[in-house]
Coordinates of C-alpha atoms and ligand atoms in Angstrom, one line a residue:
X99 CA 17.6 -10.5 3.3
X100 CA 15.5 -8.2 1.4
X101 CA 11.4 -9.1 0.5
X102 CA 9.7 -6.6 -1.9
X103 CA 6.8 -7.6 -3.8
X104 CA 8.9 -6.8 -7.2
X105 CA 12.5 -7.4 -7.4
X106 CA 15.1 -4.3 -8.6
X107 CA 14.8 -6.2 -11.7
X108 CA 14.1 -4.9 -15.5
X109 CA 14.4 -7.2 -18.8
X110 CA 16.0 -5.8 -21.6
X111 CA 16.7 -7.2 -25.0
X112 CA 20.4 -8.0 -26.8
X113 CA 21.9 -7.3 -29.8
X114 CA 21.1 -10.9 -30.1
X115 CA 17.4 -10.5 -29.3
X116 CA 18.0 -12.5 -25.8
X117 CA 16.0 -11.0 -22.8
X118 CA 19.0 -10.1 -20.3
X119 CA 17.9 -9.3 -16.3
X120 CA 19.6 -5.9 -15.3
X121 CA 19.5 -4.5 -11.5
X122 CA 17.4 -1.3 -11.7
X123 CA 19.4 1.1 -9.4
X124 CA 16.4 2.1 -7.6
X125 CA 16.8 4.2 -3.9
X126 CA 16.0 0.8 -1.8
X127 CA 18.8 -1.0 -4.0
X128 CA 21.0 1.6 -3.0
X129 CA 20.5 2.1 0.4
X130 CA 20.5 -1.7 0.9
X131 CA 23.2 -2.6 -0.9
X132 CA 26.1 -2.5 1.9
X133 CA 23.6 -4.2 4.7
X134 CA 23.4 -7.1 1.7
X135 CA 27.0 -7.6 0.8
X136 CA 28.3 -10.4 2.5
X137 CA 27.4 -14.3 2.5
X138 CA 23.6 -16.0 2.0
X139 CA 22.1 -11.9 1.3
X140 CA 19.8 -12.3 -1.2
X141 CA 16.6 -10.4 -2.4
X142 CA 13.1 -12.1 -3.1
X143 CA 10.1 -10.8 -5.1
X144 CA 8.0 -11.2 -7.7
X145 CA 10.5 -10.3 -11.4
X146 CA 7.1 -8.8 -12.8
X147 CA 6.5 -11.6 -15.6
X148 CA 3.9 -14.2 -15.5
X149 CA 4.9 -17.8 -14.2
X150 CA 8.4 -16.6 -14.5
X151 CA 11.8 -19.1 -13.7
X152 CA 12.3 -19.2 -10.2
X153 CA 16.0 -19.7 -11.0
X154 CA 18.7 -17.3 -8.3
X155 CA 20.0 -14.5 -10.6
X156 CA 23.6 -13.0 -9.1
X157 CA 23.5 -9.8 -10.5
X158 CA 26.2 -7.0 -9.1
X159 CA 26.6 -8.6 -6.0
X160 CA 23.3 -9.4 -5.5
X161 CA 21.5 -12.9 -5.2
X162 CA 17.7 -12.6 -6.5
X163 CA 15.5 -14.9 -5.5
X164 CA 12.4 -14.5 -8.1
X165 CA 9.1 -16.1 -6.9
X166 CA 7.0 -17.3 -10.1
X167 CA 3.5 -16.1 -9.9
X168 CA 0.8 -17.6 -12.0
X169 CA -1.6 -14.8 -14.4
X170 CA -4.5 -15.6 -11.7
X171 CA -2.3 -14.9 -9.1
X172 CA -1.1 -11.6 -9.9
X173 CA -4.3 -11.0 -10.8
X174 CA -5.9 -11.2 -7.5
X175 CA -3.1 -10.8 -5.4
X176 CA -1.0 -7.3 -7.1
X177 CA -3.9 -6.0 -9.5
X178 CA -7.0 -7.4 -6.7
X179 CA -6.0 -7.1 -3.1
X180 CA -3.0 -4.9 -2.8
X181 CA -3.8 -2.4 -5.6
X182 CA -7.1 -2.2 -5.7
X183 CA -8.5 -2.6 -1.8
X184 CA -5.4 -2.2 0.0
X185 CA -4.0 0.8 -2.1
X186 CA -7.2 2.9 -2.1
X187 CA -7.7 1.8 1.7
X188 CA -4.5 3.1 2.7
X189 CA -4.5 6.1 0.8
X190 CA -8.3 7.5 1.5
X191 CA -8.5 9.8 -0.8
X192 CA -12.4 8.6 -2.1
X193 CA -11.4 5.7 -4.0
X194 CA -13.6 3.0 -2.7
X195 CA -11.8 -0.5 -1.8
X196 CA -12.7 -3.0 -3.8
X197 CA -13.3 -6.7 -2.6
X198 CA -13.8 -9.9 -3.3
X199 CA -13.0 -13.2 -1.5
X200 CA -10.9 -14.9 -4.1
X201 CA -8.2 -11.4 -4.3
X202 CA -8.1 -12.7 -0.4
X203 CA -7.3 -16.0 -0.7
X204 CA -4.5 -15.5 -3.4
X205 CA -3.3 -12.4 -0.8
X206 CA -3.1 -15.1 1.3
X207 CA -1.3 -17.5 -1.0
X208 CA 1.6 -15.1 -2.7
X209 CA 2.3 -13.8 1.2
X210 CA 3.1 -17.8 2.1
X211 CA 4.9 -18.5 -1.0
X212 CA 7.1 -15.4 -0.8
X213 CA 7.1 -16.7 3.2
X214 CA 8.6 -20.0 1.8
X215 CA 10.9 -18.8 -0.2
X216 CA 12.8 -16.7 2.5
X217 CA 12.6 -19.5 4.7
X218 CA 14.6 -21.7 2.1
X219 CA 17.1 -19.3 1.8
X220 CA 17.3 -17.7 4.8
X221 CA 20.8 -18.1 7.0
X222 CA 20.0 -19.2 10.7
X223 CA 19.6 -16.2 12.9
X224 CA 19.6 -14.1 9.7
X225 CA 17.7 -10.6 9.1
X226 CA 14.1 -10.5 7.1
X227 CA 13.8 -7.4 6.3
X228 CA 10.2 -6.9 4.4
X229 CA 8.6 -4.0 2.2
X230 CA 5.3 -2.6 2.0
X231 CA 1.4 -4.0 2.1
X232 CA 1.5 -6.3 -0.6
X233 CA 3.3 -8.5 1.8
X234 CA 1.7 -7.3 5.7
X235 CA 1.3 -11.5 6.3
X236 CA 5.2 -12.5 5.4
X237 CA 6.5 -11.8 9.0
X238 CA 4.0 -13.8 10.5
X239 CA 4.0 -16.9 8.3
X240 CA 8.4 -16.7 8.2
X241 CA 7.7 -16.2 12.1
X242 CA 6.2 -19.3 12.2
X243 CA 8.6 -21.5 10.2
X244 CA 11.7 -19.8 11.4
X245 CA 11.5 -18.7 14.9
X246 CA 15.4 -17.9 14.8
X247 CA 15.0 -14.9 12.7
X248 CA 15.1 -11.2 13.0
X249 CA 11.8 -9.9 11.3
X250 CA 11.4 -6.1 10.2
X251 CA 8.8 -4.6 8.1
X252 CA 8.5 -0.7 6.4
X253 CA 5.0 0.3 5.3
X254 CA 6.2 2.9 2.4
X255 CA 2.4 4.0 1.9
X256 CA 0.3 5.9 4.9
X257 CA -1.4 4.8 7.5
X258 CA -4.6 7.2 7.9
X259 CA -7.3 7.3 10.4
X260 CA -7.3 3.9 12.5
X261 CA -11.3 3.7 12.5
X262 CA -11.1 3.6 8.6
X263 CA -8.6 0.7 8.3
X264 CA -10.1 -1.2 11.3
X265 CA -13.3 -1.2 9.1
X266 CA -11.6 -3.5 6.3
X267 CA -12.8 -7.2 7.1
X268 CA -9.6 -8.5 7.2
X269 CA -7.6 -5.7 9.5
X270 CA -6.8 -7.8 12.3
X271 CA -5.3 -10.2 10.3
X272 CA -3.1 -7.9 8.4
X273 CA -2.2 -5.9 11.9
X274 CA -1.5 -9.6 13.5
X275 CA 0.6 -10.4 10.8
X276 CA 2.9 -7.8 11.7
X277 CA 2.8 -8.0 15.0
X278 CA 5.2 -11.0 14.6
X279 CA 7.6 -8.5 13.9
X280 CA 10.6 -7.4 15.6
X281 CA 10.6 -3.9 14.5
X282 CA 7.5 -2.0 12.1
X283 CA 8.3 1.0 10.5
X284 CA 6.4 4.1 9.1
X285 CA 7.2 7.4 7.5
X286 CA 5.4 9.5 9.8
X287 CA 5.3 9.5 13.8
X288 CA 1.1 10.1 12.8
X289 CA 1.3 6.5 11.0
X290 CA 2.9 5.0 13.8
X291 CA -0.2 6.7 15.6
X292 CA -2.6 5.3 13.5
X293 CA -1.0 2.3 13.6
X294 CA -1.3 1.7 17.5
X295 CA -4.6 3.4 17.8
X296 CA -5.8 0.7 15.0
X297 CA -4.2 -2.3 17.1
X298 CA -6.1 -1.3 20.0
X299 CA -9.2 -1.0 18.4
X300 CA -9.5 -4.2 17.1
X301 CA -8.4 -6.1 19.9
X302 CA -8.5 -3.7 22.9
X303 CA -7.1 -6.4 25.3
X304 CA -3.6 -5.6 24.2
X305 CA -0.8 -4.6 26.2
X306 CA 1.4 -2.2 25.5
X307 CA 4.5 -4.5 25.6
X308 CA 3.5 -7.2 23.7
X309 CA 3.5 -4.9 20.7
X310 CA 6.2 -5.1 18.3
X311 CA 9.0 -1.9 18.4
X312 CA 6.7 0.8 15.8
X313 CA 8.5 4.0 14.8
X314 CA 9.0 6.4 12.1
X315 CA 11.6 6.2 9.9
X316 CA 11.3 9.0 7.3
X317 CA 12.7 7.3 3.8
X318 CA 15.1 8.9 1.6
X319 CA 17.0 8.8 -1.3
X320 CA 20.7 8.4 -2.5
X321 CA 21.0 12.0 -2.3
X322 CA 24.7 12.4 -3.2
X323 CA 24.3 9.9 -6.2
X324 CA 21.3 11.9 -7.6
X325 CA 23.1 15.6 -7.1
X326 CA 26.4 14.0 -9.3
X327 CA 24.5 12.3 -11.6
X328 CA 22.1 15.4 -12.1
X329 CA 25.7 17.4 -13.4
X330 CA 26.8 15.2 -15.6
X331 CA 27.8 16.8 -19.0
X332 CA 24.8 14.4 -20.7
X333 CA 22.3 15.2 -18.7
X334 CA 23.0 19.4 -19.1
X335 CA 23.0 18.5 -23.1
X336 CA 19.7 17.0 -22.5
X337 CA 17.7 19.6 -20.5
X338 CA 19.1 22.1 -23.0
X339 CA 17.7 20.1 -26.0
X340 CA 14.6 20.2 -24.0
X341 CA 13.8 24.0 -23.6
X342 CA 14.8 24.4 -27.2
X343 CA 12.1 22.3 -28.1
X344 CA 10.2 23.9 -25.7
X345 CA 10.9 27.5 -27.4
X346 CA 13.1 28.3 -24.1
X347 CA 10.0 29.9 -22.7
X348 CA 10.1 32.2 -19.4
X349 CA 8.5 29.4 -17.0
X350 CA 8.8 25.3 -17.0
X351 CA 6.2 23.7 -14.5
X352 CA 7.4 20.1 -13.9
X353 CA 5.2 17.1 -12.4
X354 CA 6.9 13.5 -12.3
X355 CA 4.8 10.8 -11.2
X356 CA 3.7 6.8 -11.7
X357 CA 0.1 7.6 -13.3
X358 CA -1.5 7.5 -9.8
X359 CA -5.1 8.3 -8.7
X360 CA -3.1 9.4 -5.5
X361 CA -0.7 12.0 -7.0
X362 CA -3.2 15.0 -7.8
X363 CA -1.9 15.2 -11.1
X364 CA -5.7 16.6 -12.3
X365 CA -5.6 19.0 -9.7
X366 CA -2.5 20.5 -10.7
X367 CA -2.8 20.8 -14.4
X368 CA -6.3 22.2 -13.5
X369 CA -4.6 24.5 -11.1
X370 CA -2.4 25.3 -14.1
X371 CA -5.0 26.1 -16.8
X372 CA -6.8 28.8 -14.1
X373 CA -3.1 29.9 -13.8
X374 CA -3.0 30.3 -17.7
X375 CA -6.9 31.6 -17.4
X376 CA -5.5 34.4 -14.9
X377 CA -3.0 36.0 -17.4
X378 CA -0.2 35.6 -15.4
X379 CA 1.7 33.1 -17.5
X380 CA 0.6 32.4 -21.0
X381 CA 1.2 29.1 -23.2
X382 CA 4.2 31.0 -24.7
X383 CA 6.0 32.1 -21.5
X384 CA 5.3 29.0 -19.7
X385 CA 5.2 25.1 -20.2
X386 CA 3.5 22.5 -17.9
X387 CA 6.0 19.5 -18.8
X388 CA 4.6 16.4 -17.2
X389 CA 5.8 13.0 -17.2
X390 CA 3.7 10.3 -16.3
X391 CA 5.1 6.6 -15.9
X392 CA 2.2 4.4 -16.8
X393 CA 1.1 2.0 -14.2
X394 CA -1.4 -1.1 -13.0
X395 CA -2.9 -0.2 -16.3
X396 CA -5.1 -3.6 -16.0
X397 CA -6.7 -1.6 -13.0
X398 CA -10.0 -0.1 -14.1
X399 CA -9.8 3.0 -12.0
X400 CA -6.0 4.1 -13.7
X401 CA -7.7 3.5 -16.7
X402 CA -10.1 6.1 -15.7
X403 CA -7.7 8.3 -14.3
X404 CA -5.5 8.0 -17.8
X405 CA -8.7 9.6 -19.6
X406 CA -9.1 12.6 -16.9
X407 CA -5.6 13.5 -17.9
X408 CA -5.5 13.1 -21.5
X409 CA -9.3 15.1 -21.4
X410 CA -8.1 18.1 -19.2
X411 CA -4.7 18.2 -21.4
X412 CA -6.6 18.3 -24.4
X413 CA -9.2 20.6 -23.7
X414 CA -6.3 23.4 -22.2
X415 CA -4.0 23.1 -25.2
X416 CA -6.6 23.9 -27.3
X417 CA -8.2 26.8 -25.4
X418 CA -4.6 28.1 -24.6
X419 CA -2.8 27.7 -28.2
X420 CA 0.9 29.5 -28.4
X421 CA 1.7 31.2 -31.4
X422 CA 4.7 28.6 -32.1
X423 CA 2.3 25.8 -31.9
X424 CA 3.9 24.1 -28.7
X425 CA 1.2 22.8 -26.4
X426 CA 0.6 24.9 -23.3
X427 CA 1.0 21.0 -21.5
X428 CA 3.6 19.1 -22.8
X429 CA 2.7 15.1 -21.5
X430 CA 5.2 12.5 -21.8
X431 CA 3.1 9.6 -20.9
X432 CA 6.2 6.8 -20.8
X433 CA 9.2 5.7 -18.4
X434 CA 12.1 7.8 -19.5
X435 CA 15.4 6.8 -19.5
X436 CA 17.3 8.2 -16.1
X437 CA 19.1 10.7 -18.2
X438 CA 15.6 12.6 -19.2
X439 CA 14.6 12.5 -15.6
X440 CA 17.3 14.2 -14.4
X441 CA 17.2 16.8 -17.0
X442 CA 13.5 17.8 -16.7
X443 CA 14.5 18.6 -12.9
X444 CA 17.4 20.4 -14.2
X445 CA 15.1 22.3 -16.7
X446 CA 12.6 23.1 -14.7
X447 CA 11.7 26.8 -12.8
X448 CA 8.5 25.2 -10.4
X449 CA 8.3 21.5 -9.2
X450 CA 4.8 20.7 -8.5
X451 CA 4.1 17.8 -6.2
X452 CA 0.4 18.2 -5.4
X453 CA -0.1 14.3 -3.9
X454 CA -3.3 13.8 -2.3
X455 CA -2.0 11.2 0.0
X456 CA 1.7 10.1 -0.1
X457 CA 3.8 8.1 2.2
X458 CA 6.8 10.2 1.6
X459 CA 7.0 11.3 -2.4
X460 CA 11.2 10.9 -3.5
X461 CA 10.4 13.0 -6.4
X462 CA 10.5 16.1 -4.1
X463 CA 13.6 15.2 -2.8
X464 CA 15.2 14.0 -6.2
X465 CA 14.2 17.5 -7.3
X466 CA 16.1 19.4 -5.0
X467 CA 19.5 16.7 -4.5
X468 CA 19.2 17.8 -8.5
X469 CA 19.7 21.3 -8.8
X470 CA 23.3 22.9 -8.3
X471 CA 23.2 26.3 -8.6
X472 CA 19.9 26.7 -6.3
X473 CA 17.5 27.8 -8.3
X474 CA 13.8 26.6 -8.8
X475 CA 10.9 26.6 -6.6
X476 CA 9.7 23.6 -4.9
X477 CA 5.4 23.3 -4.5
X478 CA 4.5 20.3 -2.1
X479 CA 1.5 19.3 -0.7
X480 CA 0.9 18.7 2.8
X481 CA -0.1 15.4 2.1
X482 CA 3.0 14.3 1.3
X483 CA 4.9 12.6 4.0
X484 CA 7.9 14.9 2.3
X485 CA 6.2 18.0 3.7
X486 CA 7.6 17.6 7.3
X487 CA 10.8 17.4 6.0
X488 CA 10.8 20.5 3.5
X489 CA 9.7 23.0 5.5
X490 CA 11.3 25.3 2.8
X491 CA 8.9 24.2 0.1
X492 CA 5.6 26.2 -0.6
X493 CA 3.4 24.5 1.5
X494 CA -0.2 23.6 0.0
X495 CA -2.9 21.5 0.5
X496 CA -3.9 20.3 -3.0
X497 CA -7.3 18.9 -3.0
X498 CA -8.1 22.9 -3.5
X499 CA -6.8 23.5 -7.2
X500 CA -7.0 27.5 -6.8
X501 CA -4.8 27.2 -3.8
X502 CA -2.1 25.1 -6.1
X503 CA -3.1 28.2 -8.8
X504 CA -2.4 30.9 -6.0
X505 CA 0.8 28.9 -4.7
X506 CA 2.7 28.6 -8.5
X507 CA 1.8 32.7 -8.8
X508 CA 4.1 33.2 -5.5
X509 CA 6.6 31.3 -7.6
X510 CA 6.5 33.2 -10.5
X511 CA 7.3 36.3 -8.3
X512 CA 9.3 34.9 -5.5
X513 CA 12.6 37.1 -4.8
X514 CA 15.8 35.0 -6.6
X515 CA 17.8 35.4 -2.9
X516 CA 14.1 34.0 -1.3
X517 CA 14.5 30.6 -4.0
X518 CA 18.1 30.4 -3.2
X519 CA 17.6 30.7 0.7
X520 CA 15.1 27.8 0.7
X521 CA 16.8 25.4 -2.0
X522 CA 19.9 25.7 -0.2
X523 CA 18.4 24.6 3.2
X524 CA 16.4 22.2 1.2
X525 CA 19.7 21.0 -0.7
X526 CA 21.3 20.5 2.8
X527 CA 18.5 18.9 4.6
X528 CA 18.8 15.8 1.9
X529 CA 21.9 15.9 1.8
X530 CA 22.7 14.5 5.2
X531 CA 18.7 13.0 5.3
X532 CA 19.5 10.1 2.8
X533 CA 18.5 6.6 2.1
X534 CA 21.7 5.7 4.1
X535 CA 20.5 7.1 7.2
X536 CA 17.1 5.7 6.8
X537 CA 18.5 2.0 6.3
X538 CA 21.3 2.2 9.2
X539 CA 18.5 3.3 11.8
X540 CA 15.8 1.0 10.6
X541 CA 18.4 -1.7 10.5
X542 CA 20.2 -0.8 13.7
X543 CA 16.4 -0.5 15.5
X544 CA 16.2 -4.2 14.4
X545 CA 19.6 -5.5 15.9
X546 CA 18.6 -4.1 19.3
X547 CA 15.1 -5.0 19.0
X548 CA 16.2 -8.4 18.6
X549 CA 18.5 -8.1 21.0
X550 CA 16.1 -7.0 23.5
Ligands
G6P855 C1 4.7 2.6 -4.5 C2 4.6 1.4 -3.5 C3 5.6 0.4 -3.9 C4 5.5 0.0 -5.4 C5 5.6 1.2 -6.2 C6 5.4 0.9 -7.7 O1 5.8 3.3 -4.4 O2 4.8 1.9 -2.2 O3 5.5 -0.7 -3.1 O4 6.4 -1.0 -5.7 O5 4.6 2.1 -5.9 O6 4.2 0.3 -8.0 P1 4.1 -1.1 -8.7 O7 2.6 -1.5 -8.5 O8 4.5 -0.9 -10.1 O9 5.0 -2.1 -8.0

């Protein structure tokens, strides 16, 4: 059994007008799917609505269990506590947490009714297998209730600096909460670092055995389903609509990201207008393209960030006009269909993935899983959990824009047999690295573990 905080769930109308659930083929959903098929697997999050039905949908094999949360609790408990002390706390990038009791107590209450609700549908001696920090107190409360089961958690985000966690008034609790866990993983071996050097700070009487089994277990995506889907005759006819309306200039920049404080998307389109500033490209033989999915918009600091975007974007399209009148930044501020996605990757010369802090950042790997004839340069910061992985990619550490400028000029002259030597080890390195992988040995961990 699967617990995320939102289900693989999006609502779409009918000819009819009737809302109809559809299974939104995400990664996880993927790489999940064959550990789920069988009897009693189910699914159980939150389906993103307020006070939804709590009704089992069966959709493609899956049985999803939606827990109903009420406007106040997914106020304090996803827009409060996870997203806006728990998010910034994990990320430390200089966001401050915010906190105030009440986000804790409805933390508190969401983790015990998502608790419940795997422990009413859970098989005996089942598999609990838990995602991310807006649910760090399920395995303790299921623990409880259900001493039969196997418990597993993945933190998808980072874990920094132990000192600086530790420092949140309710650490402990969160860290005991997993520690009910069979098996806790992280992206990064220097998570699982953090982790343990976190665990002993706040209670330094712990032995070494009594913790739960913590590793890293780098997450991927469904590598071989992105590459086909990226060569599909659709998505080709897309990306070459696109660079038409572009003006088929010399240069497409691409960034892809949920609007994020997190994803230095500021940096790079600042890193971007010195690069236009420098003479190297200019608004007619290059294009920043980026897409930015809109998200926690009822969070005050997104809102913030929204405006630092739309302010930079305006101010370097109009000191940077082209002579055909396309802006030098084209922003598509909106969730685009799957077919769009894959064709801006298809479409695009330089990637730019300048995350100031990132668990792992699939983008950069969707990029690469997307291009056939290896082409295109891939930019990554080190702050990406990615990085470790793709070597190949130009390196950077983006909190210094004019190092993301000097990194996209070493694109724009990189030898073509250079770009094909790294996307092809970058291409291969995905290619066996999937989200298969990373759910058979996170999975596997927790058989033994339990076991044990
Ligand atoms: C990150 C988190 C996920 C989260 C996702 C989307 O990837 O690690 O847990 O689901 O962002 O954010 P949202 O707030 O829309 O669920």
């Amino acid at each position: 059994m699967v617990v995320s905080n939102r289900l693989p769930i999006a609502y779409r109308e009918d000819s009819t007008g009737a809302t109809i659930p559809l299974l939104s083929p995400g990664g996880l959903v993927a790489a999940l799917a064959p550990a789920l098929a069988g009897s009693g697997a189910a699914w159980v999050g939150w389906d993103g609505t307020f006070s939804g039905s709590e009704e089992p949908l069966d959709l493609e094999g899956f049985s999803l269990q939606p827990v109903s949360l009420t406007q106040a609790q997914i106020t304090n408990h996803y827009e409060g506590l996870s997203n806006s002390t728990l998010w910034p706390l994990f990320h430390n990038v200089g966001v401050n947490p915010e906190y105030s009791e009440a986000w804790w107590a409805d933390y508190l209450q969401v983790n015990r009714l998502f608790a419940q609700r795997v422990c009413n549908v859970v098989a005996e001696d089942g598999t609990v297998f838990v995602q991310d920090y807006q649910l760090m107190l399920v395995p303790e409360f299921v623990r409880s209730l259900r001493p039969d089961v196997a418990i597993g958690y993945f933190h998808h985000i980072p874990f920094p600096d132990a000192t600086h966690v530790a420092g949140f008034e309710h650490a402990a609790e969160l860290l005991e909460g997993l520690g009910a866990c069979d098996v806790v993983g992280f992206q990064r071996q220097s998570d699982v670092d953090h982790f343990r050097a976190c665990l002993q700070e706040l209670n330094p009487s712990v032995e070494g055995t009594s913790l739960p089994h913590s590793a890293a277990y780098p997450i991927s995506i469904d590598s071989a389903a992105v590459s086909t889907a990226a060569s599909q005759p659709m998505v080709l006819a897309k990306a070459q609509e696109y660079a038409t309306s572009w003006g088929n200039p010399e240069w497409v920049f691409l960034g892809v990201d949920r609007l994020d404080y997190t994803k230095g998307i500021t940096q790079r389109l600042l890193a971007f207008e010195e690069l236009l500033a420098s003479g190297a490209v200019s608004a007619d033989t290059a294009v920043f393209v980026q897409a930015g999915s809109p998200s926690r918009e009822n969070v005050a600091r997104y809102q913030q960030l929204s405006a630092e975007i739309d302010a930079i974007i305006e101010r370097v399209n109009t000191t940077f006009p082209s002579v055909t009148g396309r802006p030098a930044v084209v922003y598509l501020r909106e969730n685009l269909p799957r077919t769009d996605m894959l064709a801006l990757f298809v479409v695009a010369d330089v990637m730019v993935v300048s995350s100031l802090a990132d668990g792992m950042n699939l983008v950069a790997k969707e990029f690469v899983a997307a291009r056939h004839n290896d082409t295109g340069v891939l930019i990554l910061s080190t702050h990406a959990g990615a990085a470790e992985q793709m070597p190949e990619a130009l390196l950077v550490d983006s909190f210094v824009v004019s190092d993301i400028t000097k990194v996209m000029q070493e694109a724009l002259i990189m030898e073509k047999g250079e770009t094909a030597r790294r996307m092809k080890q970058l291409r291969a390195d995905v290619a066996i690295h999937d989200v298969a992988e990373w759910a058979t040995t996170i999975l596997g961990d927790l058989s033994q573990a339990r076991k044990a």
